[in-house]
């Protein structure tokens, strides 16, 4: 491992830690910035018995100075203790671990659809100018403009209620049953992202097709399929992978709408429900989870870029 790679990794890891620390400070401070005292906020304005107030004060160290409260809370978080859910009366880490597999399954399912549909349509659009390109552009423009909740409503009405091809709600049990139950949610989640990926793929492909080395390869009699595969698609993968990495993290947030629409009990619907009832310990934990996922996805993309395009130096630009 060379020094450039070590410096890059160190810089990215330091940046990741700093952003997570800043995020943790913001989400912790929100309890104290809310109107009223923190105990009343945590209890959502309900009457609090002296025993309950004492328990909450001890749990969140509310009798300590603010800085010490934050450091104690941060120490608990680093140890995997996010506190207890006010609504469910359950350990937050345990609650999230129960619902996270469903959301991960949904995100992976949706990303497979996004990758397959987005890449195929983007490549076809770039290689088939004219009617095909216009049709793809029309579809991508429409898919990008349709919000997830509208897509969820239409899909439910047509394929679940009217045709009865798919279940109306729930996540199912077992791999096959989950595939069946989560097909409509995955399509609703993937629709906008597939349109975005198709646009990015088309743009990256067209940019590479216009480069001089592609014309040189064609003039030397290199088969067109090999030109597209080795000289165009491979060099176009950089921006495509960057967008895909960003989409994975973005989907964790987008799942909240889709899971709520299809009554899927994942972390997305848990986040919406927790915000609604002001279950702040759960909101804190999920906010940190989403930010961490976004940062890790970006780090992985940065590490993959030099492997995709050797012209790219770690932390640098193509030359």
PDB file of C-alpha atoms in Angstrom:
ATOM      1  CA  UNK A   1       0.000   0.000   0.000  1.00  0.00           C
ATOM      2  CA  UNK A   2       1.695   3.247  -1.176  1.00  0.00           C
ATOM      3  CA  UNK A   3       1.834   6.547   0.648  1.00  0.00           C
ATOM      4  CA  UNK A   4      -0.710   8.190  -1.646  1.00  0.00           C
ATOM      5  CA  UNK A   5      -3.287   5.559  -0.785  1.00  0.00           C
ATOM      6  CA  UNK A   6      -2.494   5.802   2.925  1.00  0.00           C
ATOM      7  CA  UNK A   7      -2.826   9.579   2.905  1.00  0.00           C
ATOM      8  CA  UNK A   8      -6.076   9.339   0.972  1.00  0.00           C
ATOM      9  CA  UNK A   9      -7.574   6.759   3.324  1.00  0.00           C
ATOM     10  CA  UNK A  10      -6.468   8.699   6.387  1.00  0.00           C
ATOM     11  CA  UNK A  11      -7.918  11.935   5.048  1.00  0.00           C
ATOM     12  CA  UNK A  12     -11.228  10.347   4.134  1.00  0.00           C
ATOM     13  CA  UNK A  13     -11.526   8.541   7.469  1.00  0.00           C
ATOM     14  CA  UNK A  14     -10.749  11.724   9.403  1.00  0.00           C
ATOM     15  CA  UNK A  15     -13.354  13.583   7.356  1.00  0.00           C
ATOM     16  CA  UNK A  16     -15.901  10.815   7.963  1.00  0.00           C
ATOM     17  CA  UNK A  17     -15.306  10.902  11.720  1.00  0.00           C
ATOM     18  CA  UNK A  18     -15.555  14.702  11.848  1.00  0.00           C
ATOM     19  CA  UNK A  19     -18.846  14.763   9.931  1.00  0.00           C
ATOM     20  CA  UNK A  20     -20.289  12.045  12.156  1.00  0.00           C
ATOM     21  CA  UNK A  21     -19.208  13.956  15.265  1.00  0.00           C
ATOM     22  CA  UNK A  22     -20.791  17.156  13.956  1.00  0.00           C
ATOM     23  CA  UNK A  23     -23.993  15.273  13.104  1.00  0.00           C
ATOM     24  CA  UNK A  24     -24.094  13.636  16.518  1.00  0.00           C
ATOM     25  CA  UNK A  25     -23.705  17.013  18.210  1.00  0.00           C
ATOM     26  CA  UNK A  26     -26.562  18.507  16.164  1.00  0.00           C
ATOM     27  CA  UNK A  27     -29.000  15.656  16.812  1.00  0.00           C
ATOM     28  CA  UNK A  28     -28.138  15.593  20.512  1.00  0.00           C
ATOM     29  CA  UNK A  29     -28.531  19.373  20.837  1.00  0.00           C
ATOM     30  CA  UNK A  30     -31.995  19.286  19.262  1.00  0.00           C
ATOM     31  CA  UNK A  31     -33.469  17.972  22.515  1.00  0.00           C
ATOM     32  CA  UNK A  32     -32.246  21.054  24.335  1.00  0.00           C
ATOM     33  CA  UNK A  33     -33.283  23.434  21.542  1.00  0.00           C
ATOM     34  CA  UNK A  34     -36.902  22.228  21.625  1.00  0.00           C
ATOM     35  CA  UNK A  35     -39.452  24.352  23.532  1.00  0.00           C
ATOM     36  CA  UNK A  36     -39.802  23.433  27.197  1.00  0.00           C
ATOM     37  CA  UNK A  37     -37.537  21.243  29.274  1.00  0.00           C
ATOM     38  CA  UNK A  38     -35.934  18.115  27.728  1.00  0.00           C
ATOM     39  CA  UNK A  39     -37.974  15.697  29.875  1.00  0.00           C
ATOM     40  CA  UNK A  40     -41.280  17.166  28.669  1.00  0.00           C
ATOM     41  CA  UNK A  41     -40.051  16.989  25.072  1.00  0.00           C
ATOM     42  CA  UNK A  42     -38.975  13.369  25.410  1.00  0.00           C
ATOM     43  CA  UNK A  43     -42.328  12.479  26.944  1.00  0.00           C
ATOM     44  CA  UNK A  44     -44.142  14.330  24.106  1.00  0.00           C
ATOM     45  CA  UNK A  45     -45.883  16.679  26.514  1.00  0.00           C
ATOM     46  CA  UNK A  46     -47.578  13.914  28.522  1.00  0.00           C
ATOM     47  CA  UNK A  47     -47.809  14.167  32.307  1.00  0.00           C
ATOM     48  CA  UNK A  48     -44.641  12.836  33.931  1.00  0.00           C
ATOM     49  CA  UNK A  49     -44.557  11.146  37.307  1.00  0.00           C
ATOM     50  CA  UNK A  50     -41.672  11.983  39.618  1.00  0.00           C
ATOM     51  CA  UNK A  51     -40.338   8.450  39.166  1.00  0.00           C
ATOM     52  CA  UNK A  52     -40.426   8.716  35.353  1.00  0.00           C
ATOM     53  CA  UNK A  53     -38.798  12.140  35.464  1.00  0.00           C
ATOM     54  CA  UNK A  54     -36.029  10.811  37.673  1.00  0.00           C
ATOM     55  CA  UNK A  55     -35.489   7.840  35.348  1.00  0.00           C
ATOM     56  CA  UNK A  56     -35.255  10.047  32.245  1.00  0.00           C
ATOM     57  CA  UNK A  57     -32.984  12.491  34.008  1.00  0.00           C
ATOM     58  CA  UNK A  58     -30.643   9.662  34.979  1.00  0.00           C
ATOM     59  CA  UNK A  59     -30.803   8.001  31.533  1.00  0.00           C
ATOM     60  CA  UNK A  60     -29.909  11.173  29.636  1.00  0.00           C
ATOM     61  CA  UNK A  61     -27.715  12.706  32.381  1.00  0.00           C
ATOM     62  CA  UNK A  62     -29.901  15.837  32.348  1.00  0.00           C
ATOM     63  CA  UNK A  63     -28.604  16.915  35.747  1.00  0.00           C
ATOM     64  CA  UNK A  64     -25.081  17.274  34.296  1.00  0.00           C
ATOM     65  CA  UNK A  65     -23.608  20.240  32.345  1.00  0.00           C
ATOM     66  CA  UNK A  66     -24.456  20.211  28.627  1.00  0.00           C
ATOM     67  CA  UNK A  67     -20.931  19.331  27.456  1.00  0.00           C
ATOM     68  CA  UNK A  68     -20.736  16.412  29.864  1.00  0.00           C
ATOM     69  CA  UNK A  69     -24.205  15.235  28.824  1.00  0.00           C
ATOM     70  CA  UNK A  70     -23.060  15.125  25.196  1.00  0.00           C
ATOM     71  CA  UNK A  71     -19.829  13.284  25.979  1.00  0.00           C
ATOM     72  CA  UNK A  72     -21.641  10.730  28.125  1.00  0.00           C
ATOM     73  CA  UNK A  73     -24.297  10.229  25.420  1.00  0.00           C
ATOM     74  CA  UNK A  74     -21.603   9.934  22.741  1.00  0.00           C
ATOM     75  CA  UNK A  75     -19.793   7.331  24.810  1.00  0.00           C
ATOM     76  CA  UNK A  76     -23.008   5.321  25.084  1.00  0.00           C
ATOM     77  CA  UNK A  77     -23.588   5.589  21.311  1.00  0.00           C
ATOM     78  CA  UNK A  78     -20.051   4.420  20.521  1.00  0.00           C
ATOM     79  CA  UNK A  79     -20.763   1.461  22.786  1.00  0.00           C
ATOM     80  CA  UNK A  80     -23.936   0.670  20.829  1.00  0.00           C
ATOM     81  CA  UNK A  81     -26.352   2.085  23.405  1.00  0.00           C
ATOM     82  CA  UNK A  82     -28.783   4.557  21.786  1.00  0.00           C
ATOM     83  CA  UNK A  83     -31.136   4.628  24.752  1.00  0.00           C
ATOM     84  CA  UNK A  84     -34.720   3.387  24.952  1.00  0.00           C
ATOM     85  CA  UNK A  85     -37.596   4.160  22.639  1.00  0.00           C
ATOM     86  CA  UNK A  86     -40.186   6.347  24.357  1.00  0.00           C
ATOM     87  CA  UNK A  87     -42.974   4.865  22.229  1.00  0.00           C
ATOM     88  CA  UNK A  88     -42.041   1.171  22.193  1.00  0.00           C
ATOM     89  CA  UNK A  89     -40.350   0.997  25.619  1.00  0.00           C
ATOM     90  CA  UNK A  90     -37.585  -0.988  23.937  1.00  0.00           C
ATOM     91  CA  UNK A  91     -33.852  -0.621  23.425  1.00  0.00           C
ATOM     92  CA  UNK A  92     -33.345   1.522  20.296  1.00  0.00           C
ATOM     93  CA  UNK A  93     -30.487  -0.582  18.941  1.00  0.00           C
ATOM     94  CA  UNK A  94     -32.544  -3.752  19.316  1.00  0.00           C
ATOM     95  CA  UNK A  95     -35.563  -2.076  17.708  1.00  0.00           C
ATOM     96  CA  UNK A  96     -33.559  -0.937  14.672  1.00  0.00           C
ATOM     97  CA  UNK A  97     -31.826  -4.308  14.292  1.00  0.00           C
ATOM     98  CA  UNK A  98     -35.243  -5.975  14.049  1.00  0.00           C
ATOM     99  CA  UNK A  99     -36.419  -3.699  11.244  1.00  0.00           C
ATOM    100  CA  UNK A 100     -33.168  -3.056   9.352  1.00  0.00           C
ATOM    101  CA  UNK A 101     -33.068  -6.392   7.421  1.00  0.00           C
ATOM    102  CA  UNK A 102     -36.395  -5.592   5.735  1.00  0.00           C
ATOM    103  CA  UNK A 103     -35.170  -2.177   4.628  1.00  0.00           C
ATOM    104  CA  UNK A 104     -31.844  -3.586   3.423  1.00  0.00           C
ATOM    105  CA  UNK A 105     -33.705  -6.225   1.389  1.00  0.00           C
ATOM    106  CA  UNK A 106     -35.913  -3.517  -0.147  1.00  0.00           C
ATOM    107  CA  UNK A 107     -32.971  -1.230  -0.970  1.00  0.00           C
ATOM    108  CA  UNK A 108     -30.951  -4.060  -2.537  1.00  0.00           C
ATOM    109  CA  UNK A 109     -33.991  -5.186  -4.560  1.00  0.00           C
ATOM    110  CA  UNK A 110     -34.597  -1.624  -5.758  1.00  0.00           C
ATOM    111  CA  UNK A 111     -30.915  -1.074  -6.591  1.00  0.00           C
ATOM    112  CA  UNK A 112     -30.866  -4.208  -8.753  1.00  0.00           C
ATOM    113  CA  UNK A 113     -33.839  -2.819 -10.682  1.00  0.00           C
ATOM    114  CA  UNK A 114     -32.227   0.627 -10.911  1.00  0.00           C
ATOM    115  CA  UNK A 115     -28.908  -0.749 -12.135  1.00  0.00           C
ATOM    116  CA  UNK A 116     -30.369  -3.086 -14.743  1.00  0.00           C
ATOM    117  CA  UNK A 117     -32.999  -0.696 -16.112  1.00  0.00           C
ATOM    118  CA  UNK A 118     -30.872   2.451 -15.823  1.00  0.00           C
ATOM    119  CA  UNK A 119     -27.797   0.982 -17.489  1.00  0.00           C
ATOM    120  CA  UNK A 120     -29.680  -0.724 -20.312  1.00  0.00           C
ATOM    121  CA  UNK A 121     -31.791   2.322 -21.163  1.00  0.00           C
ATOM    122  CA  UNK A 122     -28.831   4.699 -20.866  1.00  0.00           C
ATOM    123  CA  UNK A 123     -26.629   2.574 -23.135  1.00  0.00           C
ATOM    124  CA  UNK A 124     -29.387   2.020 -25.694  1.00  0.00           C
ATOM    125  CA  UNK A 125     -30.225   5.717 -25.712  1.00  0.00           C
ATOM    126  CA  UNK A 126     -26.606   6.704 -26.349  1.00  0.00           C
ATOM    127  CA  UNK A 127     -26.103   4.125 -29.111  1.00  0.00           C
ATOM    128  CA  UNK A 128     -29.451   4.611 -30.874  1.00  0.00           C
ATOM    129  CA  UNK A 129     -29.898   8.321 -31.675  1.00  0.00           C
ATOM    130  CA  UNK A 130     -33.224   9.305 -33.142  1.00  0.00           C
ATOM    131  CA  UNK A 131     -36.558   7.776 -32.175  1.00  0.00           C
ATOM    132  CA  UNK A 132     -35.177   5.327 -29.599  1.00  0.00           C
ATOM    133  CA  UNK A 133     -33.194   8.060 -27.884  1.00  0.00           C
ATOM    134  CA  UNK A 134     -36.236  10.351 -27.789  1.00  0.00           C
ATOM    135  CA  UNK A 135     -38.430   7.615 -26.326  1.00  0.00           C
ATOM    136  CA  UNK A 136     -35.890   6.865 -23.596  1.00  0.00           C
ATOM    137  CA  UNK A 137     -35.507  10.554 -22.790  1.00  0.00           C
ATOM    138  CA  UNK A 138     -39.285  10.894 -22.574  1.00  0.00           C
ATOM    139  CA  UNK A 139     -39.516   7.920 -20.198  1.00  0.00           C
ATOM    140  CA  UNK A 140     -36.649   9.095 -17.992  1.00  0.00           C
ATOM    141  CA  UNK A 141     -38.107  12.587 -17.805  1.00  0.00           C
ATOM    142  CA  UNK A 142     -41.450  11.152 -16.731  1.00  0.00           C
ATOM    143  CA  UNK A 143     -39.973   8.745 -14.180  1.00  0.00           C
ATOM    144  CA  UNK A 144     -37.834  11.454 -12.592  1.00  0.00           C
ATOM    145  CA  UNK A 145     -40.856  13.744 -12.267  1.00  0.00           C
ATOM    146  CA  UNK A 146     -43.089  11.165 -10.548  1.00  0.00           C
ATOM    147  CA  UNK A 147     -42.765  11.267  -6.723  1.00  0.00           C
ATOM    148  CA  UNK A 148     -42.443   7.945  -4.931  1.00  0.00           C
ATOM    149  CA  UNK A 149     -45.768   8.319  -3.127  1.00  0.00           C
ATOM    150  CA  UNK A 150     -47.588   8.866  -6.448  1.00  0.00           C
ATOM    151  CA  UNK A 151     -45.874   5.808  -7.948  1.00  0.00           C
ATOM    152  CA  UNK A 152     -46.783   3.798  -4.842  1.00  0.00           C
ATOM    153  CA  UNK A 153     -50.435   4.862  -5.073  1.00  0.00           C
ATOM    154  CA  UNK A 154     -50.719   3.991  -8.786  1.00  0.00           C
ATOM    155  CA  UNK A 155     -48.930   0.656  -8.430  1.00  0.00           C
ATOM    156  CA  UNK A 156     -51.086  -0.311  -5.464  1.00  0.00           C
ATOM    157  CA  UNK A 157     -54.324   0.650  -7.207  1.00  0.00           C
ATOM    158  CA  UNK A 158     -53.518  -1.196 -10.440  1.00  0.00           C
ATOM    159  CA  UNK A 159     -51.429  -4.237  -9.530  1.00  0.00           C
ATOM    160  CA  UNK A 160     -52.546  -4.937  -5.945  1.00  0.00           C
ATOM    161  CA  UNK A 161     -56.184  -3.820  -5.786  1.00  0.00           C
ATOM    162  CA  UNK A 162     -57.485  -4.113  -9.351  1.00  0.00           C
ATOM    163  CA  UNK A 163     -55.415  -7.003 -10.747  1.00  0.00           C
ATOM    164  CA  UNK A 164     -54.501  -8.686  -7.456  1.00  0.00           C
ATOM    165  CA  UNK A 165     -51.079  -9.745  -8.708  1.00  0.00           C
ATOM    166  CA  UNK A 166     -49.192  -8.576  -5.641  1.00  0.00           C
ATOM    167  CA  UNK A 167     -49.943  -8.216  -1.910  1.00  0.00           C
ATOM    168  CA  UNK A 168     -51.355  -4.904  -0.766  1.00  0.00           C
ATOM    169  CA  UNK A 169     -49.123  -4.503   2.284  1.00  0.00           C
ATOM    170  CA  UNK A 170     -46.477  -6.187   4.423  1.00  0.00           C
ATOM    171  CA  UNK A 171     -42.971  -7.502   3.745  1.00  0.00           C
ATOM    172  CA  UNK A 172     -43.578 -11.258   3.740  1.00  0.00           C
ATOM    173  CA  UNK A 173     -41.474 -14.011   5.304  1.00  0.00           C
ATOM    174  CA  UNK A 174     -38.708 -15.960   3.642  1.00  0.00           C
ATOM    175  CA  UNK A 175     -36.774 -14.973   0.526  1.00  0.00           C
ATOM    176  CA  UNK A 176     -39.367 -15.863  -2.120  1.00  0.00           C
ATOM    177  CA  UNK A 177     -42.280 -14.408  -0.171  1.00  0.00           C
ATOM    178  CA  UNK A 178     -40.317 -11.210   0.452  1.00  0.00           C
ATOM    179  CA  UNK A 179     -39.554 -10.887  -3.256  1.00  0.00           C
ATOM    180  CA  UNK A 180     -43.278 -11.122  -3.975  1.00  0.00           C
ATOM    181  CA  UNK A 181     -44.349  -8.718  -1.236  1.00  0.00           C
ATOM    182  CA  UNK A 182     -41.621  -6.148  -1.919  1.00  0.00           C
ATOM    183  CA  UNK A 183     -41.843  -6.068  -5.725  1.00  0.00           C
ATOM    184  CA  UNK A 184     -44.236  -3.109  -5.865  1.00  0.00           C
ATOM    185  CA  UNK A 185     -42.383  -1.153  -3.134  1.00  0.00           C
ATOM    186  CA  UNK A 186     -39.081  -1.803  -4.938  1.00  0.00           C
ATOM    187  CA  UNK A 187     -40.493  -0.559  -8.253  1.00  0.00           C
ATOM    188  CA  UNK A 188     -41.939   2.547  -6.603  1.00  0.00           C
ATOM    189  CA  UNK A 189     -38.596   3.205  -4.927  1.00  0.00           C
ATOM    190  CA  UNK A 190     -36.534   2.479  -8.049  1.00  0.00           C
ATOM    191  CA  UNK A 191     -38.540   4.490 -10.588  1.00  0.00           C
ATOM    192  CA  UNK A 192     -36.984   7.924 -10.051  1.00  0.00           C
ATOM    193  CA  UNK A 193     -33.484   6.563  -9.469  1.00  0.00           C
ATOM    194  CA  UNK A 194     -33.625   4.427 -12.633  1.00  0.00           C
ATOM    195  CA  UNK A 195     -34.486   7.512 -14.680  1.00  0.00           C
ATOM    196  CA  UNK A 196     -31.599   9.439 -13.131  1.00  0.00           C
ATOM    197  CA  UNK A 197     -29.124   6.609 -13.745  1.00  0.00           C
ATOM    198  CA  UNK A 198     -30.271   6.255 -17.361  1.00  0.00           C
ATOM    199  CA  UNK A 199     -29.656   9.980 -17.924  1.00  0.00           C
ATOM    200  CA  UNK A 200     -26.199   9.823 -16.321  1.00  0.00           C
ATOM    201  CA  UNK A 201     -25.288   6.682 -18.291  1.00  0.00           C
ATOM    202  CA  UNK A 202     -26.424   8.250 -21.563  1.00  0.00           C
ATOM    203  CA  UNK A 203     -24.461  11.436 -20.892  1.00  0.00           C
ATOM    204  CA  UNK A 204     -21.291   9.549 -19.904  1.00  0.00           C
ATOM    205  CA  UNK A 205     -21.542   7.261 -22.936  1.00  0.00           C
ATOM    206  CA  UNK A 206     -22.032  10.163 -25.359  1.00  0.00           C
ATOM    207  CA  UNK A 207     -19.062  11.960 -23.826  1.00  0.00           C
ATOM    208  CA  UNK A 208     -16.824   8.923 -24.360  1.00  0.00           C
ATOM    209  CA  UNK A 209     -18.159   8.272 -27.878  1.00  0.00           C
ATOM    210  CA  UNK A 210     -16.992  11.728 -28.916  1.00  0.00           C
ATOM    211  CA  UNK A 211     -13.407  11.190 -27.749  1.00  0.00           C
ATOM    212  CA  UNK A 212     -10.504  10.808 -30.128  1.00  0.00           C
ATOM    213  CA  UNK A 213      -9.347   7.392 -28.914  1.00  0.00           C
ATOM    214  CA  UNK A 214     -12.714   5.894 -29.911  1.00  0.00           C
ATOM    215  CA  UNK A 215     -12.332   7.210 -33.463  1.00  0.00           C
ATOM    216  CA  UNK A 216      -8.780   5.846 -33.584  1.00  0.00           C
ATOM    217  CA  UNK A 217      -9.960   2.407 -32.460  1.00  0.00           C
ATOM    218  CA  UNK A 218     -12.667   2.376 -35.121  1.00  0.00           C
ATOM    219  CA  UNK A 219     -10.240   3.511 -37.813  1.00  0.00           C
ATOM    220  CA  UNK A 220      -7.983   0.574 -36.945  1.00  0.00           C
ATOM    221  CA  UNK A 221     -10.803  -1.858 -37.603  1.00  0.00           C
ATOM    222  CA  UNK A 222     -11.533  -2.795 -33.988  1.00  0.00           C
ATOM    223  CA  UNK A 223     -14.974  -4.498 -33.874  1.00  0.00           C
ATOM    224  CA  UNK A 224     -17.724  -2.102 -32.787  1.00  0.00           C
ATOM    225  CA  UNK A 225     -18.777  -4.304 -29.858  1.00  0.00           C
ATOM    226  CA  UNK A 226     -15.219  -4.256 -28.535  1.00  0.00           C
ATOM    227  CA  UNK A 227     -14.988  -0.487 -29.006  1.00  0.00           C
ATOM    228  CA  UNK A 228     -18.176   0.015 -27.002  1.00  0.00           C
ATOM    229  CA  UNK A 229     -17.200  -2.422 -24.276  1.00  0.00           C
ATOM    230  CA  UNK A 230     -13.529  -1.540 -23.763  1.00  0.00           C
ATOM    231  CA  UNK A 231     -13.199   2.055 -24.926  1.00  0.00           C
ATOM    232  CA  UNK A 232     -16.595   3.583 -24.193  1.00  0.00           C
ATOM    233  CA  UNK A 233     -18.472   1.761 -21.433  1.00  0.00           C
ATOM    234  CA  UNK A 234     -15.412   1.082 -19.294  1.00  0.00           C
ATOM    235  CA  UNK A 235     -14.350   4.744 -19.330  1.00  0.00           C
ATOM    236  CA  UNK A 236     -17.931   5.854 -18.694  1.00  0.00           C
ATOM    237  CA  UNK A 237     -18.224   3.795 -15.518  1.00  0.00           C
ATOM    238  CA  UNK A 238     -16.651   6.500 -13.319  1.00  0.00           C
ATOM    239  CA  UNK A 239     -19.626   8.886 -13.108  1.00  0.00           C
ATOM    240  CA  UNK A 240     -22.036   5.950 -13.213  1.00  0.00           C
ATOM    241  CA  UNK A 241     -20.503   4.318 -10.128  1.00  0.00           C
ATOM    242  CA  UNK A 242     -20.425   7.685  -8.350  1.00  0.00           C
ATOM    243  CA  UNK A 243     -24.146   8.165  -8.906  1.00  0.00           C
ATOM    244  CA  UNK A 244     -24.974   4.579  -7.901  1.00  0.00           C
ATOM    245  CA  UNK A 245     -23.069   4.988  -4.636  1.00  0.00           C
ATOM    246  CA  UNK A 246     -24.966   8.159  -3.828  1.00  0.00           C
ATOM    247  CA  UNK A 247     -28.271   6.485  -4.678  1.00  0.00           C
ATOM    248  CA  UNK A 248     -27.738   3.652  -2.203  1.00  0.00           C
ATOM    249  CA  UNK A 249     -27.539   6.091   0.709  1.00  0.00           C
ATOM    250  CA  UNK A 250     -30.348   8.259  -0.663  1.00  0.00           C
ATOM    251  CA  UNK A 251     -32.637   5.252  -0.830  1.00  0.00           C
ATOM    252  CA  UNK A 252     -32.420   4.790   2.931  1.00  0.00           C
ATOM    253  CA  UNK A 253     -34.241   8.107   3.255  1.00  0.00           C
ATOM    254  CA  UNK A 254     -36.592   7.496   0.318  1.00  0.00           C
ATOM    255  CA  UNK A 255     -37.722   4.187   1.829  1.00  0.00           C
ATOM    256  CA  UNK A 256     -39.613   6.114   4.520  1.00  0.00           C
ATOM    257  CA  UNK A 257     -42.274   7.175   1.997  1.00  0.00           C
ATOM    258  CA  UNK A 258     -42.493   3.819   0.225  1.00  0.00           C
ATOM    259  CA  UNK A 259     -42.530   1.727   3.397  1.00  0.00           C
ATOM    260  CA  UNK A 260     -45.269   3.887   4.858  1.00  0.00           C
ATOM    261  CA  UNK A 261     -47.353   3.634   1.665  1.00  0.00           C
ATOM    262  CA  UNK A 262     -47.098  -0.179   1.597  1.00  0.00           C
ATOM    263  CA  UNK A 263     -47.202  -0.715   5.384  1.00  0.00           C
ATOM    264  CA  UNK A 264     -43.747  -2.294   5.333  1.00  0.00           C
ATOM    265  CA  UNK A 265     -42.287  -2.384   8.833  1.00  0.00           C
ATOM    266  CA  UNK A 266     -38.733  -1.264   8.118  1.00  0.00           C
ATOM    267  CA  UNK A 267     -36.534   1.537   9.425  1.00  0.00           C
ATOM    268  CA  UNK A 268     -38.032   3.976   6.900  1.00  0.00           C
ATOM    269  CA  UNK A 269     -41.547   3.706   8.302  1.00  0.00           C
ATOM    270  CA  UNK A 270     -40.042   3.613  11.792  1.00  0.00           C
ATOM    271  CA  UNK A 271     -38.378   6.979  11.121  1.00  0.00           C
ATOM    272  CA  UNK A 272     -41.626   8.571   9.924  1.00  0.00           C
ATOM    273  CA  UNK A 273     -43.532   7.176  12.889  1.00  0.00           C
ATOM    274  CA  UNK A 274     -40.848   8.262  15.362  1.00  0.00           C
ATOM    275  CA  UNK A 275     -40.781  11.812  13.999  1.00  0.00           C
ATOM    276  CA  UNK A 276     -44.579  11.963  14.191  1.00  0.00           C
ATOM    277  CA  UNK A 277     -44.734  10.898  17.841  1.00  0.00           C
ATOM    278  CA  UNK A 278     -41.459  12.666  18.767  1.00  0.00           C
ATOM    279  CA  UNK A 279     -39.674   9.466  19.756  1.00  0.00           C
ATOM    280  CA  UNK A 280     -36.389  11.329  19.791  1.00  0.00           C
ATOM    281  CA  UNK A 281     -33.963   8.535  20.775  1.00  0.00           C
ATOM    282  CA  UNK A 282     -35.047   6.584  17.682  1.00  0.00           C
ATOM    283  CA  UNK A 283     -34.795   9.670  15.453  1.00  0.00           C
ATOM    284  CA  UNK A 284     -31.281  10.338  16.755  1.00  0.00           C
ATOM    285  CA  UNK A 285     -30.119   6.800  16.031  1.00  0.00           C
ATOM    286  CA  UNK A 286     -31.659   6.663  12.549  1.00  0.00           C
ATOM    287  CA  UNK A 287     -30.240  10.067  11.615  1.00  0.00           C
ATOM    288  CA  UNK A 288     -26.753   8.904  12.535  1.00  0.00           C
ATOM    289  CA  UNK A 289     -27.336   5.659  10.615  1.00  0.00           C
ATOM    290  CA  UNK A 290     -28.342   7.485   7.418  1.00  0.00           C
ATOM    291  CA  UNK A 291     -25.421   9.932   7.608  1.00  0.00           C
ATOM    292  CA  UNK A 292     -22.978   7.073   8.256  1.00  0.00           C
ATOM    293  CA  UNK A 293     -24.385   5.105   5.303  1.00  0.00           C
ATOM    294  CA  UNK A 294     -24.023   8.118   3.015  1.00  0.00           C
ATOM    295  CA  UNK A 295     -20.411   8.742   4.080  1.00  0.00           C
ATOM    296  CA  UNK A 296     -19.417   5.078   3.801  1.00  0.00           C
ATOM    297  CA  UNK A 297     -21.011   4.832   0.346  1.00  0.00           C
ATOM    298  CA  UNK A 298     -19.015   7.865  -0.806  1.00  0.00           C
ATOM    299  CA  UNK A 299     -15.820   6.403   0.640  1.00  0.00           C
ATOM    300  CA  UNK A 300     -16.363   3.117  -1.199  1.00  0.00           C
ATOM    301  CA  UNK A 301     -16.999   4.997  -4.451  1.00  0.00           C
ATOM    302  CA  UNK A 302     -13.766   6.966  -4.023  1.00  0.00           C
ATOM    303  CA  UNK A 303     -11.842   3.728  -3.459  1.00  0.00           C
ATOM    304  CA  UNK A 304     -13.374   2.114  -6.539  1.00  0.00           C
ATOM    305  CA  UNK A 305     -12.655   4.988  -8.917  1.00  0.00           C
ATOM    306  CA  UNK A 306      -8.929   4.215  -9.457  1.00  0.00           C
ATOM    307  CA  UNK A 307      -9.795   0.549 -10.073  1.00  0.00           C
ATOM    308  CA  UNK A 308     -12.376   1.523 -12.689  1.00  0.00           C
ATOM    309  CA  UNK A 309     -10.192   4.119 -14.423  1.00  0.00           C
ATOM    310  CA  UNK A 310      -6.427   3.806 -13.863  1.00  0.00           C
ATOM    311  CA  UNK A 311      -6.022   7.367 -15.135  1.00  0.00           C
ATOM    312  CA  UNK A 312      -7.602   8.605 -11.929  1.00  0.00           C
ATOM    313  CA  UNK A 313      -5.230   9.059  -9.025  1.00  0.00           C
ATOM    314  CA  UNK A 314      -6.680   8.696  -5.566  1.00  0.00           C
ATOM    315  CA  UNK A 315      -8.003  12.056  -4.524  1.00  0.00           C
ATOM    316  CA  UNK A 316      -7.241  13.517  -7.935  1.00  0.00           C
ATOM    317  CA  UNK A 317      -8.817  14.007 -11.338  1.00  0.00           C
ATOM    318  CA  UNK A 318      -8.482  12.184 -14.621  1.00  0.00           C
ATOM    319  CA  UNK A 319      -5.622  13.367 -16.768  1.00  0.00           C
TER     320      UNK A 319
END
